[in-house]
Amino acid sequence: MKRLLAALLPLVLAPAMGWAACSGQDLRKDLSAEAQQEIAQRMDHVPFAEGNHWIAKRGDRQIHLIGTVHISSDKLQRITQNLGPVIDSADVLLLESTPQEIADMQTALVKDPSLTFITEGPTLIDRLPAGDWAILSQKASEAGIPSWMAAKMRPWFLATALSLPPCLRADPEVEYGLDKRLAAMAQASEVPTQSLENPLDVIRMLDRDPIDEQLRQMRPYIALIGGSESGEDGIATMLAAYFEERVAEYLEITRLEFLSGASMPTKEAETIWNDFMGRLLKERNTAWMPVIEAQTADHMVIAVGALHLPGKHGLLQLLSDTGYKIERAAF
């Protein structure tokens, strides 16, 4: 699922990579008039389609919801400063996962490699046709992953490792997206932080399908990653849409690109897309709601990947459905 992960992980999960070494073009500028019209029509039906900062109010409770991006950009410095008073006045900052939770996850993965590697049974060399494996092993080598190691990686993990363009992997020191910046600000202001989920649960979600099913979903992307595209244009498009506060539009562009590029029947591709989005967004958003509602604090800040906010299964709609009044705030 390499291409899908490449497009969405920077907004939804948290790779500790930087943007400074990348260059790319905003793909929206090259969209056909027909594609632009289709995207605009679909956006008309997306709840809360625009906006990275919202306030939800119900009774005495007030929640600031901030859509973050997990990769760094110079533009985030101003945004972080603008959000300073919001963090300072909060009783608690809720993140997808706190820095400590992420550190604990990394320790757990080292202790239990079965979540990321094939520890028994056939490896990918034995499960894939020779031609498909040749493409994957070549791309793994280009990413600095020895072919023998790639063969033992679980498909979701290998897809993730290959998903980021080289420009991101080349600059690991520039690692602070908006979520990490806000977490650091909260720590400095002695505002407690809390995780909405155990990051290991996200890993288990990605690894939920049997290996052969993961490969079935991954194989349509093998031809795509055999091409010359680096993914830099996709990252450029994502960041441009984010700073315009239009991430739902970016998601729709990604969906259309995925469907048009997948080497499989459209219905099958749509099923894979919907299943992935259901896991990555809908399931997690739904699971977060009881955590949010259980908070005793009246003044909260929730900072999560921006794609978690819009849509009929987004956090904003879920909060609205439970009696919160939602209003857009300055970003």
Coordinates of C-alpha atoms in Angstrom, one line a residue:
M1 CA 0.0 0.0 0.0
K2 CA 3.0 2.2 -0.7
R3 CA 1.4 5.0 -2.7
L4 CA -1.5 5.4 -0.3
L5 CA 0.7 5.5 2.7
A6 CA 3.1 8.0 1.0
A7 CA 0.2 10.4 0.5
L8 CA -1.5 10.2 3.8
L9 CA 1.0 9.2 6.6
P10 CA 2.4 12.7 6.9
L11 CA -1.1 14.0 7.8
V12 CA -2.3 11.1 9.9
L13 CA 0.6 9.4 11.5
A14 CA 3.9 10.9 12.5
P15 CA 7.1 10.2 10.6
A16 CA 10.0 12.1 12.2
M17 CA 11.2 13.6 9.0
G18 CA 11.8 17.1 7.6
W19 CA 10.7 19.0 4.5
A20 CA 13.7 21.3 3.9
A21 CA 15.5 19.0 1.5
C22 CA 12.5 18.5 -0.7
S23 CA 11.2 20.3 -3.8
G24 CA 8.1 19.6 -5.7
Q25 CA 5.2 21.1 -7.6
D26 CA 1.6 21.5 -6.4
L27 CA -0.3 19.0 -8.5
R28 CA -3.5 21.0 -8.2
K29 CA -2.2 23.4 -10.8
D30 CA -2.2 20.7 -13.5
L31 CA -5.6 19.3 -12.8
S32 CA -8.0 19.2 -15.8
A33 CA -11.1 21.4 -15.7
E34 CA -13.1 18.2 -15.4
A35 CA -11.1 17.0 -12.4
Q36 CA -11.4 20.4 -10.8
Q37 CA -15.2 20.4 -11.2
E38 CA -15.5 16.9 -9.8
I39 CA -13.4 17.8 -6.8
A40 CA -15.4 21.0 -6.2
Q41 CA -18.7 19.1 -6.4
R42 CA -17.5 16.5 -3.9
M43 CA -16.2 19.2 -1.5
D44 CA -19.7 20.7 -1.4
H45 CA -20.8 17.6 0.4
V46 CA -17.9 17.3 2.9
P47 CA -18.8 18.6 6.4
F48 CA -16.2 21.1 7.7
A49 CA -14.2 20.8 4.4
E50 CA -12.0 23.8 5.2
G51 CA -10.2 24.9 8.3
N52 CA -7.4 23.8 10.6
H53 CA -8.5 25.4 13.8
W54 CA -12.0 25.0 15.3
I55 CA -13.7 25.6 18.7
A56 CA -16.3 23.1 20.0
K57 CA -18.6 24.3 22.8
R58 CA -21.1 22.5 24.9
G59 CA -22.2 23.9 28.3
D60 CA -19.1 24.9 30.2
R61 CA -16.8 22.8 28.1
Q62 CA -14.7 24.3 25.4
I63 CA -12.4 22.4 23.1
H64 CA -9.9 23.8 20.6
L65 CA -9.4 21.4 17.8
I66 CA -6.2 21.9 15.8
G67 CA -5.4 20.0 12.6
T68 CA -1.7 19.3 12.5
V69 CA 0.9 18.2 10.0
H70 CA 3.6 15.8 11.2
I71 CA 6.4 17.0 9.0
S72 CA 8.3 20.2 9.5
S73 CA 8.0 23.5 7.6
D74 CA 9.3 27.0 8.3
K75 CA 5.7 28.2 8.1
L76 CA 4.9 26.3 11.3
Q77 CA 6.9 28.7 13.4
R78 CA 4.4 31.6 13.0
I79 CA 1.4 29.2 13.4
T80 CA 2.9 27.8 16.6
Q81 CA 3.4 31.3 18.0
N82 CA -0.2 32.2 17.1
L83 CA -1.5 29.2 18.9
G84 CA 0.6 29.9 22.1
P85 CA -2.2 31.5 24.0
V86 CA -4.5 28.6 23.2
I87 CA -2.0 26.1 24.7
D88 CA -1.2 28.3 27.7
S89 CA -4.9 28.6 28.7
A90 CA -5.6 24.9 28.3
D91 CA -6.2 22.4 31.1
V92 CA -4.9 19.5 29.0
L93 CA -3.5 18.9 25.5
L94 CA -4.7 15.7 23.8
L95 CA -2.5 14.3 21.1
E96 CA -2.7 11.2 19.0
S97 CA 0.2 9.9 21.0
T98 CA 2.5 11.7 23.5
P99 CA 6.3 11.6 23.0
Q100 CA 6.6 9.2 25.9
E101 CA 3.9 6.8 24.3
I102 CA 5.9 6.9 21.0
A103 CA 9.1 6.1 22.8
D104 CA 7.4 3.2 24.6
M105 CA 6.1 1.9 21.3
Q106 CA 9.6 1.9 19.8
T107 CA 10.8 -0.1 22.7
A108 CA 7.9 -2.6 22.4
L109 CA 8.6 -3.1 18.7
V110 CA 12.2 -3.9 19.4
K111 CA 11.1 -6.4 22.0
D112 CA 8.5 -8.0 19.8
P113 CA 9.6 -7.9 16.1
S114 CA 6.6 -10.0 15.0
L115 CA 4.6 -6.8 14.4
T116 CA 7.1 -5.5 11.8
F117 CA 8.9 -8.6 10.6
I118 CA 7.9 -12.1 9.3
T119 CA 9.2 -14.3 12.1
E120 CA 7.9 -17.6 10.8
G121 CA 6.7 -19.0 7.5
P122 CA 7.6 -18.0 3.9
T123 CA 9.2 -14.6 3.4
L124 CA 8.2 -12.1 0.7
I125 CA 10.7 -13.7 -1.8
D126 CA 8.6 -16.9 -1.6
R127 CA 5.3 -15.1 -1.6
L128 CA 5.7 -12.8 -4.6
P129 CA 6.3 -13.5 -8.3
A130 CA 10.0 -13.0 -9.2
G131 CA 9.3 -9.9 -11.3
D132 CA 7.4 -8.2 -8.5
W133 CA 10.1 -9.1 -5.9
A134 CA 12.8 -7.7 -8.2
I135 CA 11.1 -4.3 -8.3
L136 CA 10.6 -4.3 -4.5
S137 CA 14.1 -5.4 -3.7
Q138 CA 15.5 -2.7 -6.0
K139 CA 13.4 0.0 -4.4
A140 CA 14.4 -1.3 -1.0
S141 CA 18.1 -1.1 -1.8
E142 CA 17.6 2.5 -3.1
A143 CA 16.0 3.3 0.2
G144 CA 19.0 1.8 2.1
I145 CA 17.2 -1.4 3.1
P146 CA 19.2 -4.6 2.2
S147 CA 17.1 -7.0 0.1
W148 CA 17.5 -9.8 2.7
M149 CA 15.9 -7.5 5.3
A150 CA 13.2 -6.3 3.0
A151 CA 12.2 -9.9 2.4
K152 CA 11.5 -10.4 6.1
M153 CA 9.6 -7.2 6.6
R154 CA 5.8 -7.5 6.9
P155 CA 4.1 -5.9 3.9
W156 CA 2.6 -2.9 5.7
F157 CA 6.0 -2.2 7.3
L158 CA 7.9 -2.4 4.0
A159 CA 5.3 -0.3 2.3
T160 CA 5.7 2.4 5.0
A161 CA 9.5 2.3 4.7
L162 CA 9.3 2.8 1.0
S163 CA 6.6 5.4 1.1
L164 CA 8.5 8.5 1.9
P165 CA 10.5 10.3 -0.8
P166 CA 14.3 10.3 -0.4
C167 CA 14.3 14.0 0.3
L168 CA 12.5 13.4 3.6
R169 CA 14.8 10.5 4.6
A170 CA 17.8 12.7 3.8
D171 CA 17.0 15.3 6.5
P172 CA 16.1 13.5 9.7
E173 CA 17.1 16.4 12.0
V174 CA 14.3 18.6 10.9
E175 CA 11.6 16.6 12.6
Y176 CA 9.2 18.9 14.3
G177 CA 5.7 19.0 12.9
L178 CA 3.0 21.1 14.5
D179 CA 2.1 18.4 17.0
K180 CA 5.6 18.1 18.4
R181 CA 5.9 21.9 18.5
L182 CA 2.6 22.2 20.5
A183 CA 3.7 19.3 22.8
A184 CA 7.0 21.2 23.6
M185 CA 5.0 24.4 24.2
A186 CA 2.7 22.6 26.6
Q187 CA 5.6 21.1 28.5
A188 CA 7.2 24.6 28.8
S189 CA 3.8 26.0 30.1
E190 CA 3.3 23.0 32.4
V191 CA 0.1 22.0 30.6
P192 CA -0.4 18.2 30.9
T193 CA -0.5 16.1 27.8
Q194 CA -2.4 12.9 27.2
S195 CA -2.7 10.3 24.3
L196 CA -5.9 9.6 22.5
E197 CA -4.7 6.2 21.6
N198 CA -1.9 3.7 22.2
P199 CA 0.4 4.0 19.1
L200 CA 0.8 0.2 19.2
D201 CA -2.9 -0.1 18.4
V202 CA -2.2 1.8 15.1
I203 CA 0.5 -0.6 14.3
R204 CA -1.8 -3.6 15.0
M205 CA -4.4 -1.9 12.8
L206 CA -2.0 -1.7 9.9
D207 CA -1.0 -5.3 10.4
R208 CA -4.5 -6.6 11.0
D209 CA -4.8 -8.5 7.7
P210 CA -3.0 -11.8 7.0
I211 CA 0.3 -11.4 5.1
D212 CA -1.1 -12.7 1.8
E213 CA -4.0 -10.2 2.0
Q214 CA -1.5 -7.4 2.7
L215 CA 0.4 -8.4 -0.4
R216 CA -2.8 -8.5 -2.5
Q217 CA -3.4 -4.9 -1.5
M218 CA 0.3 -4.0 -2.0
R219 CA 0.8 -5.6 -5.4
P220 CA -1.1 -2.9 -7.4
Y221 CA 1.5 -0.4 -6.2
I222 CA 4.5 -2.4 -7.2
A223 CA 4.2 -1.2 -10.8
L224 CA 3.8 2.4 -9.5
I225 CA 6.9 2.3 -7.3
G226 CA 8.8 0.9 -10.3
G227 CA 8.4 4.3 -11.9
S228 CA 10.6 7.4 -11.6
E229 CA 8.2 9.5 -9.4
S230 CA 9.7 10.4 -6.1
G231 CA 6.6 11.5 -4.3
E232 CA 7.9 15.0 -3.9
D233 CA 5.0 16.5 -5.9
G234 CA 2.6 14.7 -3.6
I235 CA 4.3 16.1 -0.5
A236 CA 4.3 19.6 -2.0
T237 CA 0.6 19.3 -2.8
M238 CA -0.2 18.1 0.7
L239 CA 1.7 21.0 2.3
A240 CA 0.2 23.6 0.0
A241 CA -3.3 22.4 0.8
Y242 CA -2.6 22.2 4.5
F243 CA -1.5 25.8 4.7
E244 CA -4.5 26.8 2.7
E245 CA -6.6 24.9 5.3
R246 CA -8.0 22.7 2.6
V247 CA -6.8 19.2 3.5
A248 CA -10.1 17.6 2.5
E249 CA -9.5 18.8 -1.0
Y250 CA -6.1 17.1 -1.0
L251 CA -7.6 13.9 0.2
E252 CA -10.0 13.9 -2.7
I253 CA -7.1 14.6 -5.2
T254 CA -5.2 11.6 -3.7
R255 CA -8.3 9.4 -4.0
L256 CA -8.7 10.2 -7.7
E257 CA -5.0 9.7 -8.3
F258 CA -5.1 6.4 -6.5
L259 CA -8.1 5.1 -8.4
S260 CA -6.7 6.2 -11.8
G261 CA -3.3 4.7 -11.1
A262 CA -4.2 1.4 -9.5
S263 CA -3.7 -1.6 -11.9
M264 CA -7.0 -3.3 -10.9
P265 CA -10.7 -2.9 -11.5
T266 CA -12.1 0.3 -10.2
K267 CA -14.5 -1.3 -7.7
E268 CA -11.6 -3.3 -6.2
A269 CA -9.5 -0.2 -5.9
E270 CA -12.4 1.7 -4.3
T271 CA -12.8 -1.2 -1.8
I272 CA -9.1 -1.0 -0.8
W273 CA -9.3 2.8 -0.5
N274 CA -12.5 2.8 1.6
D275 CA -11.1 0.0 3.9
F276 CA -7.9 1.9 4.4
M277 CA -9.7 5.2 5.1
G278 CA -12.0 3.4 7.4
R279 CA -9.2 2.1 9.5
L280 CA -6.9 5.2 9.4
L281 CA -9.6 7.8 10.1
K282 CA -13.1 6.5 10.9
E283 CA -12.2 3.8 13.3
R284 CA -9.6 5.9 15.1
N285 CA -11.9 9.0 15.3
T286 CA -14.7 6.9 16.7
A287 CA -12.4 5.3 19.3
W288 CA -11.2 8.7 20.4
M289 CA -14.6 10.1 21.2
P290 CA -15.0 8.2 24.6
V291 CA -11.5 9.4 25.6
I292 CA -12.5 13.0 24.8
E293 CA -15.8 12.7 26.6
A294 CA -14.2 11.1 29.7
Q295 CA -12.0 14.2 30.3
T296 CA -12.9 16.1 33.4
A297 CA -11.2 19.3 32.1
D298 CA -13.5 22.1 30.7
H299 CA -10.8 23.7 28.6
M300 CA -9.1 21.2 26.3
V301 CA -6.9 21.4 23.2
I302 CA -7.0 18.4 20.7
A303 CA -4.1 18.5 18.2
V304 CA -4.3 15.7 15.7
G305 CA -3.5 15.1 12.0
A306 CA -5.6 17.5 10.0
L307 CA -7.4 14.8 8.0
H308 CA -9.0 13.7 11.3
L309 CA -11.2 16.9 11.4
P310 CA -13.3 17.1 8.2
G311 CA -15.9 14.7 6.7
K312 CA -19.0 12.9 8.0
H313 CA -16.8 10.6 10.2
G314 CA -14.4 13.4 11.2
L315 CA -14.0 14.6 14.8
L316 CA -15.9 17.9 14.1
Q317 CA -19.0 16.1 12.8
L318 CA -18.8 13.5 15.6
L319 CA -18.6 16.3 18.2
S320 CA -21.5 18.1 16.5
D321 CA -23.6 15.0 16.6
T322 CA -23.1 14.8 20.4
G323 CA -24.3 18.4 21.0
Y324 CA -21.3 20.6 20.5
K325 CA -21.6 23.9 18.7
I326 CA -18.7 24.1 16.2
E327 CA -17.2 27.4 15.1
R328 CA -14.1 28.1 13.0
A329 CA -11.2 29.9 14.6
A330 CA -8.1 31.7 13.3
F331 CA -5.1 29.6 12.3

